[in-house]
GROMACS .gro file of C-alpha atoms in nm:
model
  414
    1UNK     CA    1  -0.009   0.013  -0.023
    2UNK     CA    2   0.241   0.234   0.094
    3UNK     CA    3   0.428   0.141  -0.198
    4UNK     CA    4   0.123   0.244  -0.442
    5UNK     CA    5   0.101   0.589  -0.200
    6UNK     CA    6   0.448   0.670  -0.323
    7UNK     CA    7   0.424   0.587  -0.656
    8UNK     CA    8   0.045   0.781  -0.678
    9UNK     CA    9   0.266   1.088  -0.525
   10UNK     CA   10   0.567   1.104  -0.742
   11UNK     CA   11   0.299   1.079  -1.088
   12UNK     CA   12   0.136   1.333  -0.950
   13UNK     CA   13   0.418   1.592  -0.876
   14UNK     CA   14   0.514   1.525  -1.209
   15UNK     CA   15   0.192   1.651  -1.364
   16UNK     CA   16   0.200   1.981  -1.155
   17UNK     CA   17   0.581   2.052  -1.220
   18UNK     CA   18   0.456   2.070  -1.578
   19UNK     CA   19   0.159   2.242  -1.572
   20UNK     CA   20   0.320   2.497  -1.341
   21UNK     CA   21   0.553   2.585  -1.658
   22UNK     CA   22   0.290   2.632  -1.900
   23UNK     CA   23   0.351   3.006  -2.094
   24UNK     CA   24   0.093   3.197  -2.384
   25UNK     CA   25   0.284   3.278  -2.669
   26UNK     CA   26   0.046   3.506  -2.930
   27UNK     CA   27   0.019   3.668  -3.272
   28UNK     CA   28  -0.138   3.765  -3.521
   29UNK     CA   29  -0.309   3.448  -3.729
   30UNK     CA   30  -0.180   3.383  -4.044
   31UNK     CA   31  -0.276   3.088  -4.263
   32UNK     CA   32   0.023   3.000  -4.413
   33UNK     CA   33   0.242   3.091  -4.249
   34UNK     CA   34   0.150   2.965  -3.828
   35UNK     CA   35   0.199   2.642  -3.932
   36UNK     CA   36   0.638   2.650  -3.904
   37UNK     CA   37   0.545   2.872  -3.557
   38UNK     CA   38   0.354   2.590  -3.453
   39UNK     CA   39   0.637   2.298  -3.589
   40UNK     CA   40   0.934   2.497  -3.374
   41UNK     CA   41   0.664   2.488  -3.034
   42UNK     CA   42   0.536   2.112  -3.044
   43UNK     CA   43   0.886   2.055  -3.147
   44UNK     CA   44   1.015   2.312  -2.825
   45UNK     CA   45   0.756   2.068  -2.620
   46UNK     CA   46   0.904   1.730  -2.646
   47UNK     CA   47   1.228   1.894  -2.638
   48UNK     CA   48   1.136   2.042  -2.306
   49UNK     CA   49   0.812   1.843  -2.151
   50UNK     CA   50   0.785   1.986  -1.796
   51UNK     CA   51   0.807   2.422  -1.982
   52UNK     CA   52   0.515   2.325  -2.189
   53UNK     CA   53   0.456   2.659  -2.488
   54UNK     CA   54   0.075   2.723  -2.569
   55UNK     CA   55   0.080   2.923  -2.913
   56UNK     CA   56  -0.233   3.082  -2.984
   57UNK     CA   57  -0.309   3.341  -3.265
   58UNK     CA   58  -0.621   3.604  -3.292
   59UNK     CA   59  -0.721   3.787  -3.635
   60UNK     CA   60  -0.483   4.008  -3.741
   61UNK     CA   61  -0.780   4.341  -3.711
   62UNK     CA   62  -0.788   4.181  -3.312
   63UNK     CA   63  -0.480   4.137  -3.309
   64UNK     CA   64  -0.299   4.450  -3.377
   65UNK     CA   65  -0.575   4.726  -3.231
   66UNK     CA   66  -0.746   4.609  -2.910
   67UNK     CA   67  -0.695   4.246  -2.811
   68UNK     CA   68  -0.288   4.257  -2.683
   69UNK     CA   69  -0.427   4.672  -2.469
   70UNK     CA   70  -0.689   4.483  -2.309
   71UNK     CA   71  -0.557   4.161  -2.198
   72UNK     CA   72  -0.270   4.374  -2.039
   73UNK     CA   73  -0.488   4.549  -1.882
   74UNK     CA   74  -0.660   4.263  -1.710
   75UNK     CA   75  -0.333   4.115  -1.656
   76UNK     CA   76  -0.367   3.802  -1.908
   77UNK     CA   77  -0.101   3.927  -2.160
   78UNK     CA   78   0.071   3.662  -2.298
   79UNK     CA   79   0.415   3.559  -2.201
   80UNK     CA   80   0.599   3.624  -2.506
   81UNK     CA   81   0.410   3.815  -2.807
   82UNK     CA   82   0.490   3.922  -3.181
   83UNK     CA   83   0.490   4.284  -3.127
   84UNK     CA   84   0.534   4.544  -3.467
   85UNK     CA   85   0.764   4.889  -3.383
   86UNK     CA   86   0.548   5.065  -3.437
   87UNK     CA   87   0.340   4.874  -3.069
   88UNK     CA   88   0.720   4.857  -2.955
   89UNK     CA   89   0.758   5.212  -2.701
   90UNK     CA   90   0.373   5.122  -2.546
   91UNK     CA   91   0.509   4.802  -2.441
   92UNK     CA   92   0.849   4.974  -2.285
   93UNK     CA   93   0.699   5.285  -2.139
   94UNK     CA   94   0.460   5.138  -1.981
   95UNK     CA   95   0.727   4.851  -1.793
   96UNK     CA   96   0.538   4.594  -1.958
   97UNK     CA   97   0.789   4.467  -2.118
   98UNK     CA   98   1.057   4.230  -2.041
   99UNK     CA   99   1.432   4.355  -1.993
  100UNK     CA  100   1.678   4.060  -2.190
  101UNK     CA  101   2.003   4.177  -2.140
  102UNK     CA  102   2.112   3.961  -1.909
  103UNK     CA  103   1.978   3.655  -2.075
  104UNK     CA  104   2.206   3.729  -2.435
  105UNK     CA  105   2.531   3.662  -2.454
  106UNK     CA  106   2.778   3.893  -2.599
  107UNK     CA  107   2.778   3.560  -2.897
  108UNK     CA  108   2.409   3.605  -2.928
  109UNK     CA  109   2.394   3.951  -2.998
  110UNK     CA  110   2.706   4.004  -3.198
  111UNK     CA  111   2.492   3.815  -3.423
  112UNK     CA  112   2.315   4.050  -3.505
  113UNK     CA  113   2.313   4.346  -3.702
  114UNK     CA  114   2.384   4.586  -3.558
  115UNK     CA  115   2.119   4.852  -3.624
  116UNK     CA  116   1.897   4.622  -3.569
  117UNK     CA  117   1.900   4.562  -3.175
  118UNK     CA  118   1.898   4.932  -3.169
  119UNK     CA  119   1.616   4.932  -3.271
  120UNK     CA  120   1.553   4.768  -2.955
  121UNK     CA  121   1.768   4.947  -2.774
  122UNK     CA  122   1.637   5.141  -2.506
  123UNK     CA  123   1.824   5.312  -2.186
  124UNK     CA  124   2.129   5.058  -2.259
  125UNK     CA  125   1.812   4.805  -2.216
  126UNK     CA  126   1.753   4.544  -2.495
  127UNK     CA  127   1.366   4.506  -2.504
  128UNK     CA  128   1.235   4.266  -2.813
  129UNK     CA  129   1.492   3.970  -3.040
  130UNK     CA  130   1.456   4.142  -3.414
  131UNK     CA  131   1.259   3.843  -3.631
  132UNK     CA  132   1.325   3.954  -3.902
  133UNK     CA  133   1.359   4.268  -4.190
  134UNK     CA  134   1.123   4.380  -4.514
  135UNK     CA  135   1.241   4.635  -4.703
  136UNK     CA  136   0.957   4.855  -4.880
  137UNK     CA  137   0.934   4.927  -5.314
  138UNK     CA  138   0.760   4.921  -5.511
  139UNK     CA  139   0.631   4.612  -5.728
  140UNK     CA  140   0.527   4.649  -6.103
  141UNK     CA  141   0.301   4.460  -6.416
  142UNK     CA  142   0.655   4.339  -6.639
  143UNK     CA  143   0.368   4.285  -6.832
  144UNK     CA  144   0.137   4.608  -6.836
  145UNK     CA  145   0.538   4.759  -6.829
  146UNK     CA  146   0.643   4.663  -7.197
  147UNK     CA  147   0.323   4.637  -7.390
  148UNK     CA  148   0.376   5.040  -7.353
  149UNK     CA  149   0.732   5.064  -7.353
  150UNK     CA  150   0.790   5.190  -6.929
  151UNK     CA  151   1.155   5.173  -6.780
  152UNK     CA  152   1.202   5.225  -6.412
  153UNK     CA  153   1.126   5.550  -6.371
  154UNK     CA  154   1.457   5.755  -6.229
  155UNK     CA  155   1.279   6.028  -5.990
  156UNK     CA  156   0.897   6.106  -5.929
  157UNK     CA  157   0.836   6.348  -6.194
  158UNK     CA  158   0.848   5.985  -6.388
  159UNK     CA  159   0.658   5.790  -6.129
  160UNK     CA  160   0.338   5.994  -6.116
  161UNK     CA  161   0.390   5.990  -6.572
  162UNK     CA  162   0.401   5.658  -6.567
  163UNK     CA  163   0.112   5.592  -6.289
  164UNK     CA  164  -0.100   5.829  -6.553
  165UNK     CA  165   0.036   5.653  -6.876
  166UNK     CA  166  -0.062   5.250  -6.680
  167UNK     CA  167  -0.427   5.398  -6.599
  168UNK     CA  168  -0.760   5.267  -6.756
  169UNK     CA  169  -1.076   5.301  -6.701
  170UNK     CA  170  -1.093   4.940  -6.499
  171UNK     CA  171  -0.720   4.961  -6.343
  172UNK     CA  172  -0.528   5.229  -6.215
  173UNK     CA  173  -0.147   5.276  -6.226
  174UNK     CA  174  -0.039   5.219  -5.880
  175UNK     CA  175  -0.092   5.079  -5.489
  176UNK     CA  176  -0.077   5.282  -5.200
  177UNK     CA  177  -0.136   5.231  -4.826
  178UNK     CA  178  -0.534   5.496  -4.773
  179UNK     CA  179  -0.616   5.355  -4.439
  180UNK     CA  180  -0.491   5.561  -4.119
  181UNK     CA  181  -0.256   5.435  -3.920
  182UNK     CA  182   0.134   5.258  -3.864
  183UNK     CA  183   0.130   5.084  -4.158
  184UNK     CA  184   0.035   5.346  -4.445
  185UNK     CA  185   0.323   5.633  -4.242
  186UNK     CA  186   0.567   5.291  -4.277
  187UNK     CA  187   0.549   5.274  -4.650
  188UNK     CA  188   0.516   5.658  -4.669
  189UNK     CA  189   0.915   5.757  -4.510
  190UNK     CA  190   1.107   5.661  -4.784
  191UNK     CA  191   0.923   5.855  -4.964
  192UNK     CA  192   0.928   6.170  -4.687
  193UNK     CA  193   1.298   6.053  -4.613
  194UNK     CA  194   1.405   6.035  -5.038
  195UNK     CA  195   1.269   6.390  -5.029
  196UNK     CA  196   1.570   6.500  -4.697
  197UNK     CA  197   1.283   6.531  -4.479
  198UNK     CA  198   1.203   6.355  -4.139
  199UNK     CA  199   1.028   6.345  -3.863
  200UNK     CA  200   1.178   6.456  -3.465
  201UNK     CA  201   1.591   6.510  -3.427
  202UNK     CA  202   1.814   6.211  -3.312
  203UNK     CA  203   1.778   6.309  -2.979
  204UNK     CA  204   1.366   6.320  -3.008
  205UNK     CA  205   1.377   6.762  -2.887
  206UNK     CA  206   1.186   6.849  -3.137
  207UNK     CA  207   0.973   6.793  -3.461
  208UNK     CA  208   1.167   6.877  -3.862
  209UNK     CA  209   0.890   6.718  -3.999
  210UNK     CA  210   0.762   7.135  -4.103
  211UNK     CA  211   1.086   7.083  -4.357
  212UNK     CA  212   1.012   7.087  -4.792
  213UNK     CA  213   1.093   6.734  -4.780
  214UNK     CA  214   0.741   6.621  -4.571
  215UNK     CA  215   0.624   6.875  -4.805
  216UNK     CA  216   0.663   6.731  -5.091
  217UNK     CA  217   0.608   6.345  -4.980
  218UNK     CA  218   0.265   6.483  -4.831
  219UNK     CA  219   0.208   6.628  -5.173
  220UNK     CA  220   0.344   6.332  -5.430
  221UNK     CA  221   0.003   6.084  -5.217
  222UNK     CA  222  -0.170   6.353  -5.221
  223UNK     CA  223  -0.144   6.398  -5.569
  224UNK     CA  224  -0.181   5.989  -5.616
  225UNK     CA  225  -0.588   6.036  -5.499
  226UNK     CA  226  -0.653   6.372  -5.653
  227UNK     CA  227  -0.519   6.242  -5.902
  228UNK     CA  228  -0.724   5.948  -5.908
  229UNK     CA  229  -0.346   5.815  -5.979
  230UNK     CA  230  -0.406   5.554  -5.697
  231UNK     CA  231  -0.793   5.431  -5.557
  232UNK     CA  232  -0.910   5.632  -5.277
  233UNK     CA  233  -1.042   5.272  -5.133
  234UNK     CA  234  -0.935   4.879  -5.079
  235UNK     CA  235  -1.073   4.603  -5.084
  236UNK     CA  236  -0.801   4.489  -4.865
  237UNK     CA  237  -0.525   4.596  -4.723
  238UNK     CA  238  -0.217   4.727  -4.920
  239UNK     CA  239  -0.032   4.495  -4.718
  240UNK     CA  240  -0.214   4.241  -4.878
  241UNK     CA  241   0.001   4.174  -5.237
  242UNK     CA  242  -0.273   4.035  -5.366
  243UNK     CA  243  -0.492   4.306  -5.446
  244UNK     CA  244  -0.209   4.350  -5.716
  245UNK     CA  245  -0.192   4.104  -5.835
  246UNK     CA  246  -0.529   4.047  -5.896
  247UNK     CA  247  -0.512   4.395  -6.121
  248UNK     CA  248  -0.650   4.609  -5.986
  249UNK     CA  249  -0.290   4.840  -5.974
  250UNK     CA  250   0.033   4.846  -6.211
  251UNK     CA  251   0.250   4.874  -5.902
  252UNK     CA  252   0.194   4.898  -5.545
  253UNK     CA  253   0.428   5.051  -5.265
  254UNK     CA  254   0.503   4.701  -5.066
  255UNK     CA  255   0.705   4.480  -4.887
  256UNK     CA  256   0.935   4.191  -4.882
  257UNK     CA  257   0.712   3.964  -4.817
  258UNK     CA  258   0.492   4.023  -5.087
  259UNK     CA  259   0.771   3.836  -5.345
  260UNK     CA  260   0.680   3.516  -5.171
  261UNK     CA  261   0.213   3.590  -5.081
  262UNK     CA  262   0.292   3.663  -5.562
  263UNK     CA  263   0.482   3.335  -5.597
  264UNK     CA  264   0.232   3.164  -5.386
  265UNK     CA  265  -0.061   3.328  -5.551
  266UNK     CA  266   0.018   3.417  -5.835
  267UNK     CA  267   0.292   3.154  -5.971
  268UNK     CA  268   0.155   3.319  -6.353
  269UNK     CA  269   0.135   3.679  -6.240
  270UNK     CA  270   0.522   3.824  -6.427
  271UNK     CA  271   0.615   4.013  -6.193
  272UNK     CA  272   0.949   4.310  -6.073
  273UNK     CA  273   1.039   4.459  -5.873
  274UNK     CA  274   1.250   4.853  -5.881
  275UNK     CA  275   1.375   5.064  -5.550
  276UNK     CA  276   1.187   5.340  -5.473
  277UNK     CA  277   1.255   5.639  -5.706
  278UNK     CA  278   1.484   5.928  -5.553
  279UNK     CA  279   1.282   6.258  -5.532
  280UNK     CA  280   1.480   6.356  -5.813
  281UNK     CA  281   1.742   6.245  -6.042
  282UNK     CA  282   2.042   6.149  -5.904
  283UNK     CA  283   1.943   6.121  -5.559
  284UNK     CA  284   1.984   5.787  -5.272
  285UNK     CA  285   1.682   5.615  -5.312
  286UNK     CA  286   1.613   5.562  -4.876
  287UNK     CA  287   1.396   5.314  -4.830
  288UNK     CA  288   1.246   5.112  -4.464
  289UNK     CA  289   1.213   4.786  -4.333
  290UNK     CA  290   1.015   4.705  -4.099
  291UNK     CA  291   0.977   4.366  -3.912
  292UNK     CA  292   0.771   4.196  -3.636
  293UNK     CA  293   0.941   4.193  -3.282
  294UNK     CA  294   0.930   3.817  -3.059
  295UNK     CA  295   0.865   4.092  -2.704
  296UNK     CA  296   0.829   3.921  -2.353
  297UNK     CA  297   0.561   4.023  -2.092
  298UNK     CA  298   0.772   4.131  -1.777
  299UNK     CA  299   0.441   4.054  -1.528
  300UNK     CA  300   0.455   3.723  -1.626
  301UNK     CA  301   0.444   3.457  -1.331
  302UNK     CA  302   0.751   3.240  -1.576
  303UNK     CA  303   0.941   3.492  -1.672
  304UNK     CA  304   1.280   3.216  -1.748
  305UNK     CA  305   1.096   3.050  -1.881
  306UNK     CA  306   1.031   3.292  -2.198
  307UNK     CA  307   1.375   3.394  -2.253
  308UNK     CA  308   1.514   3.067  -2.233
  309UNK     CA  309   1.221   2.961  -2.562
  310UNK     CA  310   1.238   3.313  -2.723
  311UNK     CA  311   1.633   3.237  -2.721
  312UNK     CA  312   1.599   2.934  -2.823
  313UNK     CA  313   1.375   2.981  -3.078
  314UNK     CA  314   1.523   3.280  -3.247
  315UNK     CA  315   1.850   3.381  -3.134
  316UNK     CA  316   2.039   3.031  -3.053
  317UNK     CA  317   1.900   2.775  -3.380
  318UNK     CA  318   1.905   2.854  -3.741
  319UNK     CA  319   1.611   2.667  -3.875
  320UNK     CA  320   1.348   2.870  -3.709
  321UNK     CA  321   1.420   3.157  -3.863
  322UNK     CA  322   1.630   3.005  -4.222
  323UNK     CA  323   1.304   2.875  -4.223
  324UNK     CA  324   1.053   3.134  -4.095
  325UNK     CA  325   1.243   3.431  -4.409
  326UNK     CA  326   1.295   3.207  -4.658
  327UNK     CA  327   1.094   2.886  -4.692
  328UNK     CA  328   0.763   3.025  -4.451
  329UNK     CA  329   0.824   3.406  -4.613
  330UNK     CA  330   1.035   3.609  -4.811
  331UNK     CA  331   1.208   3.805  -4.515
  332UNK     CA  332   1.550   3.928  -4.432
  333UNK     CA  333   1.674   3.784  -4.146
  334UNK     CA  334   1.876   4.011  -3.898
  335UNK     CA  335   2.119   3.737  -3.764
  336UNK     CA  336   2.461   3.743  -4.045
  337UNK     CA  337   2.444   3.327  -3.945
  338UNK     CA  338   2.141   3.322  -4.113
  339UNK     CA  339   2.148   3.528  -4.363
  340UNK     CA  340   2.492   3.395  -4.516
  341UNK     CA  341   2.318   3.008  -4.442
  342UNK     CA  342   2.051   3.139  -4.684
  343UNK     CA  343   2.293   3.336  -4.979
  344UNK     CA  344   2.075   3.137  -5.237
  345UNK     CA  345   1.791   3.262  -5.119
  346UNK     CA  346   1.855   3.593  -5.152
  347UNK     CA  347   2.017   3.588  -5.471
  348UNK     CA  348   1.793   3.486  -5.666
  349UNK     CA  349   1.572   3.718  -5.854
  350UNK     CA  350   1.399   3.926  -5.794
  351UNK     CA  351   1.548   3.894  -5.388
  352UNK     CA  352   1.844   3.983  -5.523
  353UNK     CA  353   1.697   4.357  -5.565
  354UNK     CA  354   1.593   4.324  -5.285
  355UNK     CA  355   1.929   4.308  -5.143
  356UNK     CA  356   2.043   4.600  -5.295
  357UNK     CA  357   1.765   4.806  -5.163
  358UNK     CA  358   1.797   4.661  -4.796
  359UNK     CA  359   2.155   4.823  -4.840
  360UNK     CA  360   1.978   5.143  -4.768
  361UNK     CA  361   1.742   5.127  -4.644
  362UNK     CA  362   1.656   5.280  -4.260
  363UNK     CA  363   1.462   5.029  -3.944
  364UNK     CA  364   1.114   5.159  -3.898
  365UNK     CA  365   1.049   5.410  -3.631
  366UNK     CA  366   1.030   5.283  -3.300
  367UNK     CA  367   0.769   5.582  -3.260
  368UNK     CA  368   0.509   5.691  -2.974
  369UNK     CA  369   0.115   5.629  -3.098
  370UNK     CA  370   0.058   5.984  -3.069
  371UNK     CA  371   0.404   6.037  -3.281
  372UNK     CA  372   0.246   5.825  -3.578
  373UNK     CA  373  -0.081   6.004  -3.546
  374UNK     CA  374  -0.007   6.342  -3.567
  375UNK     CA  375   0.186   6.233  -3.904
  376UNK     CA  376  -0.094   5.981  -3.983
  377UNK     CA  377  -0.350   6.297  -3.966
  378UNK     CA  378  -0.136   6.554  -4.192
  379UNK     CA  379  -0.125   6.231  -4.540
  380UNK     CA  380  -0.492   6.204  -4.442
  381UNK     CA  381  -0.573   6.586  -4.474
  382UNK     CA  382  -0.359   6.548  -4.756
  383UNK     CA  383  -0.511   6.298  -4.893
  384UNK     CA  384  -0.862   6.313  -4.847
  385UNK     CA  385  -0.997   6.664  -4.693
  386UNK     CA  386  -0.798   6.887  -4.908
  387UNK     CA  387  -0.522   7.053  -4.719
  388UNK     CA  388  -0.237   7.232  -4.866
  389UNK     CA  389   0.061   6.998  -4.771
  390UNK     CA  390   0.217   7.298  -4.648
  391UNK     CA  391  -0.013   7.352  -4.334
  392UNK     CA  392  -0.026   6.971  -4.290
  393UNK     CA  393   0.381   6.875  -4.196
  394UNK     CA  394   0.300   7.253  -3.968
  395UNK     CA  395   0.063   7.174  -3.817
  396UNK     CA  396   0.137   6.858  -3.782
  397UNK     CA  397   0.557   6.943  -3.645
  398UNK     CA  398   0.338   7.207  -3.406
  399UNK     CA  399   0.122   6.850  -3.251
  400UNK     CA  400   0.511   6.655  -3.216
  401UNK     CA  401   0.656   6.934  -3.052
  402UNK     CA  402   0.376   6.964  -2.819
  403UNK     CA  403   0.395   6.585  -2.705
  404UNK     CA  404   0.787   6.608  -2.688
  405UNK     CA  405   0.715   6.882  -2.448
  406UNK     CA  406   0.552   6.689  -2.188
  407UNK     CA  407   0.763   6.310  -2.295
  408UNK     CA  408   0.923   6.140  -2.023
  409UNK     CA  409   0.925   5.799  -2.204
  410UNK     CA  410   1.243   5.676  -2.317
  411UNK     CA  411   1.478   5.742  -2.683
  412UNK     CA  412   1.515   5.348  -2.890
  413UNK     CA  413   1.892   5.325  -2.938
  414UNK     CA  414   1.981   5.551  -2.610
   0.00000   0.00000   0.00000
């Protein structure tokens, strides 16, 4: 009898141990890509039976809307979660993001491109693990370009002329994001930077948005809609390059992820890619790369295990990031070792074009929601309310200055 009780107690203890180490991992739903993550989560769970990871996904609109903020507000936030650059500071400044420096060795950190670590560093502390880099470019319909004898644009004036030449009664010349928010700003920043503009100074002490570059970039996107070169509404977000594949327009401003989507969903579609053209001929083309990060919940009950899992998935092994970036998706890894392992993929057209674009790209700014809104409001006012670009830039700059005068949070990269 005693032997039976002893075995029973040991078995019960093992069960309790497994359950007590459970952590949750959240992201938005991606029907195509989520299976890859689940496969590696399953592998982790098999190798670590006492440290179970539960992977959950939520519809894009919910996840990028209020799902995370509500969960953390009620004390039910996930242990590990995907975060966009646009929301990064929200969680750092709120004390939700777990500092990660103590978990990362010098060898791990040195495998990441320095600028990708800088983008997730605040006050000398690393608050997320970079997962991917996705430069923005212009995708174009090769057949349409060849039929109309169109060459790659060398400046904004030529880009506008080409969009007008491509436009037909049933098709637009170009697609840009029209919905306000992080993504629209993200795809607009290359135009701002290429024209010599920016949002704030390096130390976030004052706005630099009231500039000729900002006015020019606002005016360009406003003209796309006003002249009906671009649609004023979209059947889906412009991050879904399927709207381009379905023939809504013959050009679209989109990111590297669009390559895999087009190749998978439109295998017969003959498309090409070229960099965002400079403001004037001979100028510099500057792009932006975005990419989701993995952030950990500082208020979680199992922070050490969450850090162990996230480090294993993203920073210690090559298998997951290589699969994630070159098989499941078309993305650049922020790690030197993975980029080297994916050399064949990255040198294959049109990926090789993005590789060149990446060399002159900047990381997506991790502005606060208030700063994002000021820029977004200016864009929306010019595109849809007929506001003069100079007035929009001036108003946004004033709003940013007013906000910075009372801002006490962290500055990325500092």
